Amino acid sequence: MKTLKRMEELDFKNTGDRMLKLIHDLYPICRSITGEGVRQTLSVLKELIPLDVLSIASGTEAFDWTIPKEWNIRDAYVEDSKGNRVIDFQKSNLHVVNYSMPVDRIMTLKELQKHLHTIPEHPDWIPYRTTYYNQSWGFCLSHNDFNRLKEDDYHVVIDATLKPGYLNYGELLIPGQTENEVLITTHACHPSLCNDNLSGISLTAYLAKYLIEQPLRYSYRFLFIPGGIGSVVWLSRNEDNISRIKHGLVVTCVGDSGSFTYKKTRQGNAEIDRAVLHVLKASGKEYEVVDFSPYGYDERNFGSPAFNLAVGSLTRSTYSQYPQYHSSADNFDLINAENLSDSFEMYLRVINVIENNRTYLNLFPKGEVQLGKRGLYGKMGGLQNRPSSELPLLWVLNLCDGDHTLLAICERAGLHFDEAKHAVDVLIQHDLLKDLN
Ligand code: ZN
């Protein structure tokens, strides 16, 4: 059977640069959970991968939710009485509270201030705020700019529309040898914010682009969905096929310099949990593991009680755990190509484990197999330290009793997945092992 390329044969040098370039292309677009920004984003992604773009009409019910009216924005500003734009959407799309209703009014500073949001502890940063399900409006600005506002009559304009339209999302299924699926999903609703969540969109897109060329055991389903409601809508439309999903990961925050964080699935000890933990441990890098909680990204919907899907989330710094989170400082100073390619490699290593985590049977289980006569043993006997190259062969032979998957063997024997897989390949070549799958 053909399998994924061995990890050491892969070259990740250019991947990070290409991922960063895609983030640059998508950064200026004002995305939200519905509207032109999502469609534009999906059409940029369609140039890279053959995404299906789905459209679900406003008013459609999905479990406990209803698809809201579509939001589109052309311009927004606050102008002083001299005609100076003191807040200008054209300078940053974060200046408008995302999903603000249209406004065109003259108002005093006092009235305006009720609709202004800042981050006093980071006075240069513009916060990112949303009001999807509560009809209101607002502006976000740096605390320094806020302090500069004087008594005046301000012309407040939000040239936006909230009308019946569509919620859009992108979906791509890459078929493998089996119908069992791995779900890789990212939200695609944040405007000009790099780590959360353009890094996730970019990594997911490049992972799909890579896997589409590979021989695969699992089928891979990629989703680019508006956060929260997107996963609810997708689940409501795919309820019948949900049992095909065996493993899943939510991708975001993969471009910053923070160490990796893995948020476990609701199940807590699913194969994907074990695969990610094995890869993180074997990487020798620092990492953190956090338990599932019904908060955060779309894992809370995939892990809702009726579905309880094995979907975890592998990030670097995670939501609300880095100061720049949901602010204008989540920009190109926070992410770089090296971190992006490092994260890409980590995802691929996890997929490599999932793809190759099979069960094998030792065909000579009575006594130790004589490796020497098959040329598999070091020529010199009696060494004090047994050459480590034989240990993976011995462990794999010993634990291939039909009850241990390759990952279970690695966990018990302290082997890296790649060396155990290599041992399996060698032992199969010498007719010592049989694949039980
Ligand atoms: Zn976010």
Short mmCIF file of C-alpha atoms and ligand atoms in Angstrom, two decimals:
data_model
loop_
_atom_site.label_atom_id
_atom_site.label_comp_id
_atom_site.label_asym_id
_atom_site.label_seq_id
_atom_site.Cartn_x
_atom_site.Cartn_y
_atom_site.Cartn_z
CA MET A 1 0.00 0.00 0.00
CA LYS A 2 1.26 3.48 -0.84
CA THR A 3 1.36 5.80 2.12
CA LEU A 4 2.22 9.41 2.82
CA LYS A 5 5.81 10.39 2.11
CA ARG A 6 8.13 9.83 5.04
CA MET A 7 8.39 13.01 7.08
CA GLU A 8 12.15 13.36 6.57
CA GLU A 9 11.70 13.47 2.79
CA LEU A 10 9.57 16.60 3.01
CA ASP A 11 10.83 20.11 2.51
CA PHE A 12 8.94 22.76 4.42
CA LYS A 13 11.21 25.66 3.49
CA ASN A 14 8.86 27.43 1.11
CA THR A 15 5.60 26.43 2.74
CA GLY A 16 5.78 29.13 5.42
CA ASP A 17 6.50 31.84 2.84
CA ARG A 18 3.54 30.75 0.72
CA MET A 19 1.28 30.62 3.75
CA LEU A 20 2.37 34.12 4.76
CA LYS A 21 1.72 35.42 1.22
CA LEU A 22 -1.84 34.08 1.36
CA ILE A 23 -2.36 35.85 4.70
CA HIS A 24 -1.16 39.10 3.09
CA ASP A 25 -3.70 38.62 0.28
CA LEU A 26 -6.59 37.99 2.68
CA TYR A 27 -5.69 40.53 5.37
CA PRO A 28 -7.39 43.63 3.88
CA ILE A 29 -10.77 41.92 3.38
CA CYS A 30 -13.47 42.83 5.91
CA ARG A 31 -14.86 39.41 6.80
CA SER A 32 -17.77 38.64 9.06
CA ILE A 33 -20.02 35.63 9.65
CA THR A 34 -21.94 36.51 6.46
CA GLY A 35 -21.48 38.84 3.52
CA GLU A 36 -19.21 39.76 0.65
CA GLY A 37 -16.00 39.44 2.72
CA VAL A 38 -16.53 35.70 3.29
CA ARG A 39 -17.36 35.15 -0.39
CA GLN A 40 -14.27 37.08 -1.50
CA THR A 41 -12.13 35.06 0.90
CA LEU A 42 -13.53 31.76 -0.36
CA SER A 43 -12.93 32.78 -3.96
CA VAL A 44 -9.28 33.56 -3.18
CA LEU A 45 -9.02 30.08 -1.59
CA LYS A 46 -10.67 28.53 -4.67
CA GLU A 47 -7.63 29.56 -6.69
CA LEU A 48 -5.60 27.26 -4.46
CA ILE A 49 -7.93 24.32 -3.79
CA PRO A 50 -11.18 23.09 -5.42
CA LEU A 51 -13.53 24.29 -2.67
CA ASP A 52 -17.29 23.97 -2.90
CA VAL A 53 -18.91 27.18 -1.73
CA LEU A 54 -22.30 26.63 -0.08
CA SER A 55 -24.98 29.27 0.47
CA ILE A 56 -27.63 28.93 3.17
CA ALA A 57 -30.39 31.55 3.20
CA SER A 58 -31.02 33.98 6.06
CA GLY A 59 -33.86 32.76 8.25
CA THR A 60 -32.91 29.08 7.84
CA GLU A 61 -33.06 27.27 11.15
CA ALA A 62 -30.17 25.14 12.35
CA PHE A 63 -30.82 23.41 15.67
CA ASP A 64 -31.28 26.23 18.20
CA TRP A 65 -30.01 28.92 15.81
CA THR A 66 -31.37 30.93 12.89
CA ILE A 67 -29.16 32.23 10.10
CA PRO A 68 -29.09 36.01 10.52
CA LYS A 69 -29.51 38.66 7.88
CA GLU A 70 -26.48 39.17 5.68
CA TRP A 71 -24.20 42.04 6.71
CA ASN A 72 -22.30 44.15 4.20
CA ILE A 73 -20.38 47.33 4.81
CA ARG A 74 -19.07 49.93 2.37
CA ASP A 75 -17.79 52.69 4.62
CA ALA A 76 -17.96 54.00 8.18
CA TYR A 77 -16.56 57.03 9.94
CA VAL A 78 -16.96 59.56 12.72
CA GLU A 79 -16.42 63.11 11.48
CA ASP A 80 -15.93 66.18 13.68
CA SER A 81 -17.67 69.47 12.97
CA LYS A 82 -14.69 70.59 10.82
CA GLY A 83 -15.09 67.59 8.53
CA ASN A 84 -12.08 65.61 9.84
CA ARG A 85 -12.57 61.86 10.05
CA VAL A 86 -11.55 61.09 13.64
CA ILE A 87 -12.39 57.41 13.20
CA ASP A 88 -12.14 55.92 9.71
CA PHE A 89 -13.10 52.40 8.62
CA GLN A 90 -10.95 52.89 5.49
CA LYS A 91 -7.82 52.87 7.71
CA SER A 92 -8.73 49.65 9.55
CA ASN A 93 -11.80 47.46 9.28
CA LEU A 94 -11.49 46.81 13.03
CA HIS A 95 -12.73 50.38 13.65
CA VAL A 96 -16.35 49.26 13.20
CA VAL A 97 -18.00 46.82 15.56
CA ASN A 98 -18.53 43.88 13.21
CA TYR A 99 -22.24 43.48 12.25
CA SER A 100 -23.10 47.08 13.28
CA MET A 101 -26.49 48.26 12.04
CA PRO A 102 -26.53 51.26 9.68
CA VAL A 103 -26.27 54.71 11.30
CA ASP A 104 -26.26 58.27 9.91
CA ARG A 105 -26.67 60.79 12.72
CA ILE A 106 -25.20 63.87 14.35
CA MET A 107 -24.50 63.35 18.04
CA THR A 108 -22.66 64.78 21.02
CA LEU A 109 -19.44 63.28 22.37
CA LYS A 110 -21.33 61.96 25.39
CA GLU A 111 -23.77 60.05 23.23
CA LEU A 112 -21.02 58.80 20.91
CA GLN A 113 -18.90 57.56 23.83
CA LYS A 114 -21.57 54.99 24.75
CA HIS A 115 -20.74 53.28 21.45
CA LEU A 116 -16.92 53.40 21.65
CA HIS A 117 -14.63 50.51 22.63
CA THR A 118 -10.95 50.72 23.61
CA ILE A 119 -8.30 48.69 25.45
CA PRO A 120 -7.01 51.07 28.16
CA GLU A 121 -4.13 48.74 29.15
CA HIS A 122 -2.83 48.77 25.54
CA PRO A 123 -3.59 52.36 24.55
CA ASP A 124 -2.24 52.04 20.96
CA TRP A 125 -4.30 49.04 19.98
CA ILE A 126 -7.74 48.92 18.35
CA PRO A 127 -9.96 46.19 19.81
CA TYR A 128 -11.97 43.75 17.65
CA ARG A 129 -15.61 43.57 18.72
CA THR A 130 -18.72 41.98 17.21
CA THR A 131 -22.47 42.28 17.64
CA TYR A 132 -23.81 39.42 15.51
CA TYR A 133 -26.93 38.50 17.41
CA ASN A 134 -27.78 41.77 19.12
CA GLN A 135 -28.78 44.65 16.84
CA SER A 136 -26.58 47.56 17.83
CA TRP A 137 -23.63 49.52 16.52
CA GLY A 138 -20.28 50.80 17.66
CA PHE A 139 -16.76 51.90 16.85
CA CYS A 140 -13.44 50.59 18.13
CA LEU A 141 -10.40 52.82 18.49
CA SER A 142 -7.13 53.14 20.35
CA HIS A 143 -7.44 54.49 23.86
CA ASN A 144 -5.05 57.30 22.89
CA ASP A 145 -7.37 58.40 20.07
CA PHE A 146 -10.33 58.10 22.41
CA ASN A 147 -8.65 60.49 24.87
CA ARG A 148 -8.12 63.03 22.08
CA LEU A 149 -11.86 63.34 21.30
CA LYS A 150 -13.24 66.76 22.37
CA GLU A 151 -16.75 68.09 22.95
CA ASP A 152 -18.23 68.52 19.49
CA ASP A 153 -21.14 67.54 17.28
CA TYR A 154 -20.00 64.41 15.48
CA HIS A 155 -21.36 63.06 12.23
CA VAL A 156 -21.56 59.30 12.72
CA VAL A 157 -21.94 57.17 9.61
CA ILE A 158 -22.03 53.41 9.23
CA ASP A 159 -22.84 52.72 5.60
CA ALA A 160 -23.82 49.09 6.07
CA THR A 161 -26.75 46.86 5.17
CA LEU A 162 -28.42 44.06 7.09
CA LYS A 163 -30.70 42.32 4.59
CA PRO A 164 -31.91 38.81 3.82
CA GLY A 165 -29.05 37.05 2.06
CA TYR A 166 -26.83 34.04 2.71
CA LEU A 167 -24.40 32.46 5.07
CA ASN A 168 -21.56 30.99 3.01
CA TYR A 169 -18.97 28.40 3.83
CA GLY A 170 -16.32 26.46 1.94
CA GLU A 171 -16.06 22.68 1.98
CA LEU A 172 -13.67 20.24 0.34
CA LEU A 173 -13.70 16.45 0.61
CA ILE A 174 -10.53 14.66 -0.44
CA PRO A 175 -11.48 11.00 -0.82
CA GLY A 176 -9.17 8.37 0.62
CA GLN A 177 -9.25 4.56 0.57
CA THR A 178 -12.00 4.48 3.18
CA GLU A 179 -15.08 6.58 3.81
CA ASN A 180 -13.88 7.20 7.37
CA GLU A 181 -13.07 10.86 7.66
CA VAL A 182 -10.67 13.26 9.28
CA LEU A 183 -12.24 16.68 9.76
CA ILE A 184 -9.97 19.73 9.50
CA THR A 185 -11.82 22.93 10.17
CA THR A 186 -11.13 26.62 10.61
CA HIS A 187 -13.28 29.68 11.14
CA ALA A 188 -13.12 32.18 8.29
CA CYS A 189 -15.00 35.13 9.76
CA HIS A 190 -12.38 37.40 11.32
CA PRO A 191 -11.42 40.61 9.48
CA SER A 192 -7.84 41.98 9.51
CA LEU A 193 -6.44 39.71 12.23
CA CYS A 194 -3.40 37.56 11.48
CA ASN A 195 -2.97 34.86 14.10
CA ASP A 196 -6.65 34.45 14.98
CA ASN A 197 -7.61 33.64 12.41
CA LEU A 198 -5.87 34.14 9.04
CA SER A 199 -3.03 31.81 10.05
CA GLY A 200 -5.62 29.04 10.49
CA ILE A 201 -7.24 29.70 7.13
CA SER A 202 -3.85 29.63 5.43
CA LEU A 203 -2.57 26.48 7.15
CA THR A 204 -5.83 24.64 6.46
CA ALA A 205 -5.74 25.64 2.79
CA TYR A 206 -2.11 24.54 2.34
CA LEU A 207 -2.75 21.28 4.18
CA ALA A 208 -5.61 20.55 1.76
CA LYS A 209 -3.42 21.51 -1.19
CA TYR A 210 -0.73 19.10 0.01
CA LEU A 211 -3.02 16.17 0.88
CA ILE A 212 -4.93 16.34 -2.41
CA GLU A 213 -1.80 15.01 -4.14
CA GLN A 214 -1.20 12.17 -1.64
CA PRO A 215 -2.37 8.57 -1.46
CA LEU A 216 -4.58 8.60 1.64
CA ARG A 217 -6.15 5.99 3.86
CA TYR A 218 -8.75 8.34 5.38
CA SER A 219 -10.95 10.78 3.53
CA TYR A 220 -10.26 14.37 4.57
CA ARG A 221 -13.00 16.94 4.94
CA PHE A 222 -11.92 20.57 5.09
CA LEU A 223 -14.26 23.31 6.31
CA PHE A 224 -13.85 27.08 6.12
CA ILE A 225 -16.82 28.25 8.14
CA PRO A 226 -17.98 31.30 10.04
CA GLY A 227 -17.12 30.69 13.72
CA GLY A 228 -19.87 29.34 15.94
CA ILE A 229 -22.90 29.39 13.69
CA GLY A 230 -20.96 27.87 10.77
CA SER A 231 -20.27 24.61 12.60
CA VAL A 232 -23.87 24.50 13.89
CA VAL A 233 -25.16 24.91 10.32
CA TRP A 234 -22.75 22.34 8.93
CA LEU A 235 -23.67 19.79 11.63
CA SER A 236 -27.38 20.38 11.04
CA ARG A 237 -26.99 19.67 7.31
CA ASN A 238 -24.71 16.63 7.69
CA GLU A 239 -26.18 14.86 10.68
CA ASP A 240 -26.68 11.59 8.79
CA ASN A 241 -23.01 11.19 7.90
CA ILE A 242 -21.46 12.33 11.11
CA SER A 243 -20.46 8.83 12.23
CA ARG A 244 -17.90 8.78 9.41
CA ILE A 245 -15.82 11.38 11.25
CA LYS A 246 -13.20 9.51 13.26
CA HIS A 247 -10.77 12.31 14.05
CA GLY A 248 -10.77 16.08 13.79
CA LEU A 249 -8.81 19.24 14.48
CA VAL A 250 -9.80 22.90 14.69
CA VAL A 251 -7.04 25.08 13.25
CA THR A 252 -6.25 28.66 14.27
CA CYS A 253 -3.50 30.69 15.99
CA VAL A 254 -0.67 28.84 14.25
CA GLY A 255 1.60 31.73 13.21
CA ASP A 256 2.82 33.31 16.46
CA SER A 257 5.96 32.41 18.41
CA GLY A 258 4.15 30.85 21.36
CA SER A 259 4.72 27.18 22.15
CA PHE A 260 2.09 24.69 21.01
CA THR A 261 -1.15 24.23 22.92
CA TYR A 262 -3.35 21.21 22.41
CA LYS A 263 -6.93 21.36 23.57
CA LYS A 264 -8.21 17.83 23.95
CA THR A 265 -11.42 16.46 22.50
CA ARG A 266 -14.48 16.11 24.71
CA GLN A 267 -13.76 12.36 24.79
CA GLY A 268 -10.36 13.17 26.30
CA ASN A 269 -8.46 10.05 25.23
CA ALA A 270 -9.42 9.67 21.59
CA GLU A 271 -6.91 8.47 19.02
CA ILE A 272 -6.43 12.06 17.81
CA ASP A 273 -5.62 13.14 21.38
CA ARG A 274 -3.02 10.41 21.68
CA ALA A 275 -1.60 11.13 18.21
CA VAL A 276 -1.17 14.86 18.92
CA LEU A 277 0.34 14.23 22.35
CA HIS A 278 2.76 11.69 20.91
CA VAL A 279 3.89 14.10 18.18
CA LEU A 280 4.25 17.02 20.60
CA LYS A 281 6.25 14.93 23.05
CA ALA A 282 8.50 13.53 20.31
CA SER A 283 9.15 17.05 18.99
CA GLY A 284 11.22 17.86 22.07
CA LYS A 285 9.62 21.30 22.11
CA GLU A 286 7.70 22.92 24.93
CA TYR A 287 3.96 22.46 24.78
CA GLU A 288 0.86 22.67 26.89
CA VAL A 289 -2.16 20.40 27.02
CA VAL A 290 -5.54 21.70 28.15
CA ASP A 291 -8.73 19.77 28.71
CA PHE A 292 -11.84 20.23 26.63
CA SER A 293 -14.18 22.99 27.71
CA PRO A 294 -17.43 24.07 26.02
CA TYR A 295 -15.89 27.42 25.13
CA GLY A 296 -13.39 28.63 22.55
CA TYR A 297 -13.67 27.70 18.88
CA ASP A 298 -15.89 25.28 16.96
CA GLU A 299 -14.77 22.27 19.02
CA ARG A 300 -17.62 23.22 21.36
CA ASN A 301 -20.16 22.43 18.64
CA PHE A 302 -18.41 19.31 17.32
CA GLY A 303 -18.14 18.23 20.97
CA SER A 304 -21.76 18.98 21.86
CA PRO A 305 -23.37 16.01 23.64
CA ALA A 306 -25.37 14.62 20.71
CA PHE A 307 -22.27 14.44 18.50
CA ASN A 308 -19.31 14.10 20.88
CA LEU A 309 -16.95 14.00 17.92
CA ALA A 310 -13.25 13.42 18.48
CA VAL A 311 -12.30 16.96 17.49
CA GLY A 312 -9.47 18.69 19.34
CA SER A 313 -7.65 21.91 18.57
CA LEU A 314 -3.93 22.35 17.95
CA THR A 315 -2.77 25.96 18.23
CA ARG A 316 0.31 27.83 19.33
CA SER A 317 -0.82 30.59 21.72
CA THR A 318 -4.50 30.01 22.19
CA TYR A 319 -7.58 32.21 22.36
CA SER A 320 -7.46 35.02 24.90
CA GLN A 321 -4.11 33.72 26.20
CA TYR A 322 -1.97 36.25 24.31
CA PRO A 323 -2.32 40.00 24.85
CA GLN A 324 -2.69 40.83 21.15
CA TYR A 325 -5.71 38.48 20.82
CA HIS A 326 -8.70 40.20 19.18
CA SER A 327 -6.90 43.49 18.65
CA SER A 328 -5.10 45.37 15.89
CA ALA A 329 -1.82 44.07 17.38
CA ASP A 330 -2.71 40.61 16.03
CA ASN A 331 -0.93 41.69 12.85
CA PHE A 332 2.16 40.87 10.78
CA ASP A 333 4.45 41.72 13.74
CA LEU A 334 3.00 38.76 15.62
CA ILE A 335 3.36 35.99 13.00
CA ASN A 336 6.12 34.81 10.69
CA ALA A 337 6.82 32.25 7.97
CA GLU A 338 9.01 30.10 10.20
CA ASN A 339 6.30 29.61 12.82
CA LEU A 340 3.73 28.92 10.12
CA SER A 341 5.86 26.22 8.50
CA ASP A 342 6.70 24.74 11.92
CA SER A 343 2.96 24.49 12.65
CA PHE A 344 2.31 23.02 9.19
CA GLU A 345 4.92 20.35 9.86
CA MET A 346 3.35 19.57 13.24
CA TYR A 347 -0.07 19.06 11.61
CA LEU A 348 1.46 16.82 8.98
CA ARG A 349 3.21 14.75 11.63
CA VAL A 350 -0.13 14.22 13.37
CA ILE A 351 -1.74 13.19 10.07
CA ASN A 352 1.18 10.85 9.44
CA VAL A 353 0.43 9.10 12.75
CA ILE A 354 -3.30 8.88 12.07
CA GLU A 355 -2.71 7.56 8.55
CA ASN A 356 -0.23 4.90 9.66
CA ASN A 357 -1.66 3.87 13.00
CA ARG A 358 -2.46 0.28 12.05
CA THR A 359 -2.37 -3.06 13.81
CA TYR A 360 0.13 -5.74 12.80
CA LEU A 361 0.72 -9.35 13.77
CA ASN A 362 4.10 -10.94 14.47
CA LEU A 363 4.16 -14.10 12.34
CA PHE A 364 6.86 -15.70 14.55
CA PRO A 365 5.53 -15.02 18.06
CA LYS A 366 7.15 -18.04 19.76
CA GLY A 367 10.44 -16.89 21.26
CA GLU A 368 12.54 -14.00 19.99
CA VAL A 369 12.77 -13.83 16.21
CA GLN A 370 16.32 -14.48 15.02
CA LEU A 371 17.17 -11.18 13.41
CA GLY A 372 20.81 -12.14 12.70
CA LYS A 373 20.08 -14.76 10.08
CA ARG A 374 18.00 -12.21 8.20
CA GLY A 375 20.75 -9.58 8.27
CA LEU A 376 18.78 -7.43 10.69
CA TYR A 377 21.13 -7.64 13.66
CA GLY A 378 24.45 -5.87 14.32
CA LYS A 379 27.34 -8.16 13.41
CA MET A 380 29.07 -7.87 16.79
CA GLY A 381 27.58 -9.76 19.75
CA GLY A 382 28.20 -9.17 23.46
CA LEU A 383 28.16 -5.34 23.33
CA GLN A 384 27.32 -3.77 26.67
CA ASN A 385 24.93 -1.34 25.10
CA ARG A 386 22.71 -2.99 22.60
CA PRO A 387 22.74 -0.85 19.43
CA SER A 388 19.58 1.18 19.57
CA SER A 389 18.78 0.46 15.92
CA GLU A 390 17.59 -3.02 16.86
CA LEU A 391 15.38 -1.97 19.74
CA PRO A 392 12.53 -0.66 17.57
CA LEU A 393 12.54 -4.00 15.68
CA LEU A 394 12.43 -5.94 18.94
CA TRP A 395 9.68 -3.81 20.47
CA VAL A 396 7.56 -3.92 17.34
CA LEU A 397 7.91 -7.70 17.09
CA ASN A 398 7.14 -8.11 20.78
CA LEU A 399 4.04 -5.92 20.83
CA CYS A 400 2.59 -6.86 17.45
CA ASP A 401 0.31 -9.37 19.13
CA GLY A 402 -2.83 -8.12 17.41
CA ASP A 403 -3.86 -6.02 20.41
CA HIS A 404 -1.54 -3.02 20.02
CA THR A 405 -1.79 -0.37 17.34
CA LEU A 406 1.48 1.16 16.21
CA LEU A 407 0.75 4.25 18.31
CA ALA A 408 0.12 2.08 21.38
CA ILE A 409 3.47 0.38 20.75
CA CYS A 410 5.20 3.78 20.60
CA GLU A 411 3.52 4.89 23.84
CA ARG A 412 4.54 1.75 25.67
CA ALA A 413 8.05 1.41 24.22
CA GLY A 414 8.93 5.10 24.14
CA LEU A 415 9.58 4.96 20.39
CA HIS A 416 9.11 7.79 17.93
CA PHE A 417 6.35 7.00 15.48
CA ASP A 418 8.64 7.31 12.45
CA GLU A 419 11.19 4.82 13.79
CA ALA A 420 8.44 2.35 14.70
CA LYS A 421 6.91 2.74 11.23
CA HIS A 422 10.32 2.18 9.68
CA ALA A 423 10.72 -0.99 11.77
CA VAL A 424 7.33 -2.19 10.55
CA ASP A 425 8.30 -1.58 6.92
CA VAL A 426 11.53 -3.55 7.35
CA LEU A 427 9.79 -6.44 9.16
CA ILE A 428 7.08 -6.66 6.52
CA GLN A 429 9.77 -6.78 3.82
CA HIS A 430 11.25 -9.77 5.64
CA ASP A 431 7.86 -11.51 5.98
CA LEU A 432 7.93 -11.24 9.76
CA LEU A 433 4.77 -9.13 10.16
CA LYS A 434 1.29 -9.10 8.73
CA ASP A 435 -0.96 -6.02 8.40
CA LEU A 436 -4.23 -6.83 10.16
CA ASN A 437 -6.23 -3.90 8.73
ZN ZN B 1 -11.40 34.95 17.43
#
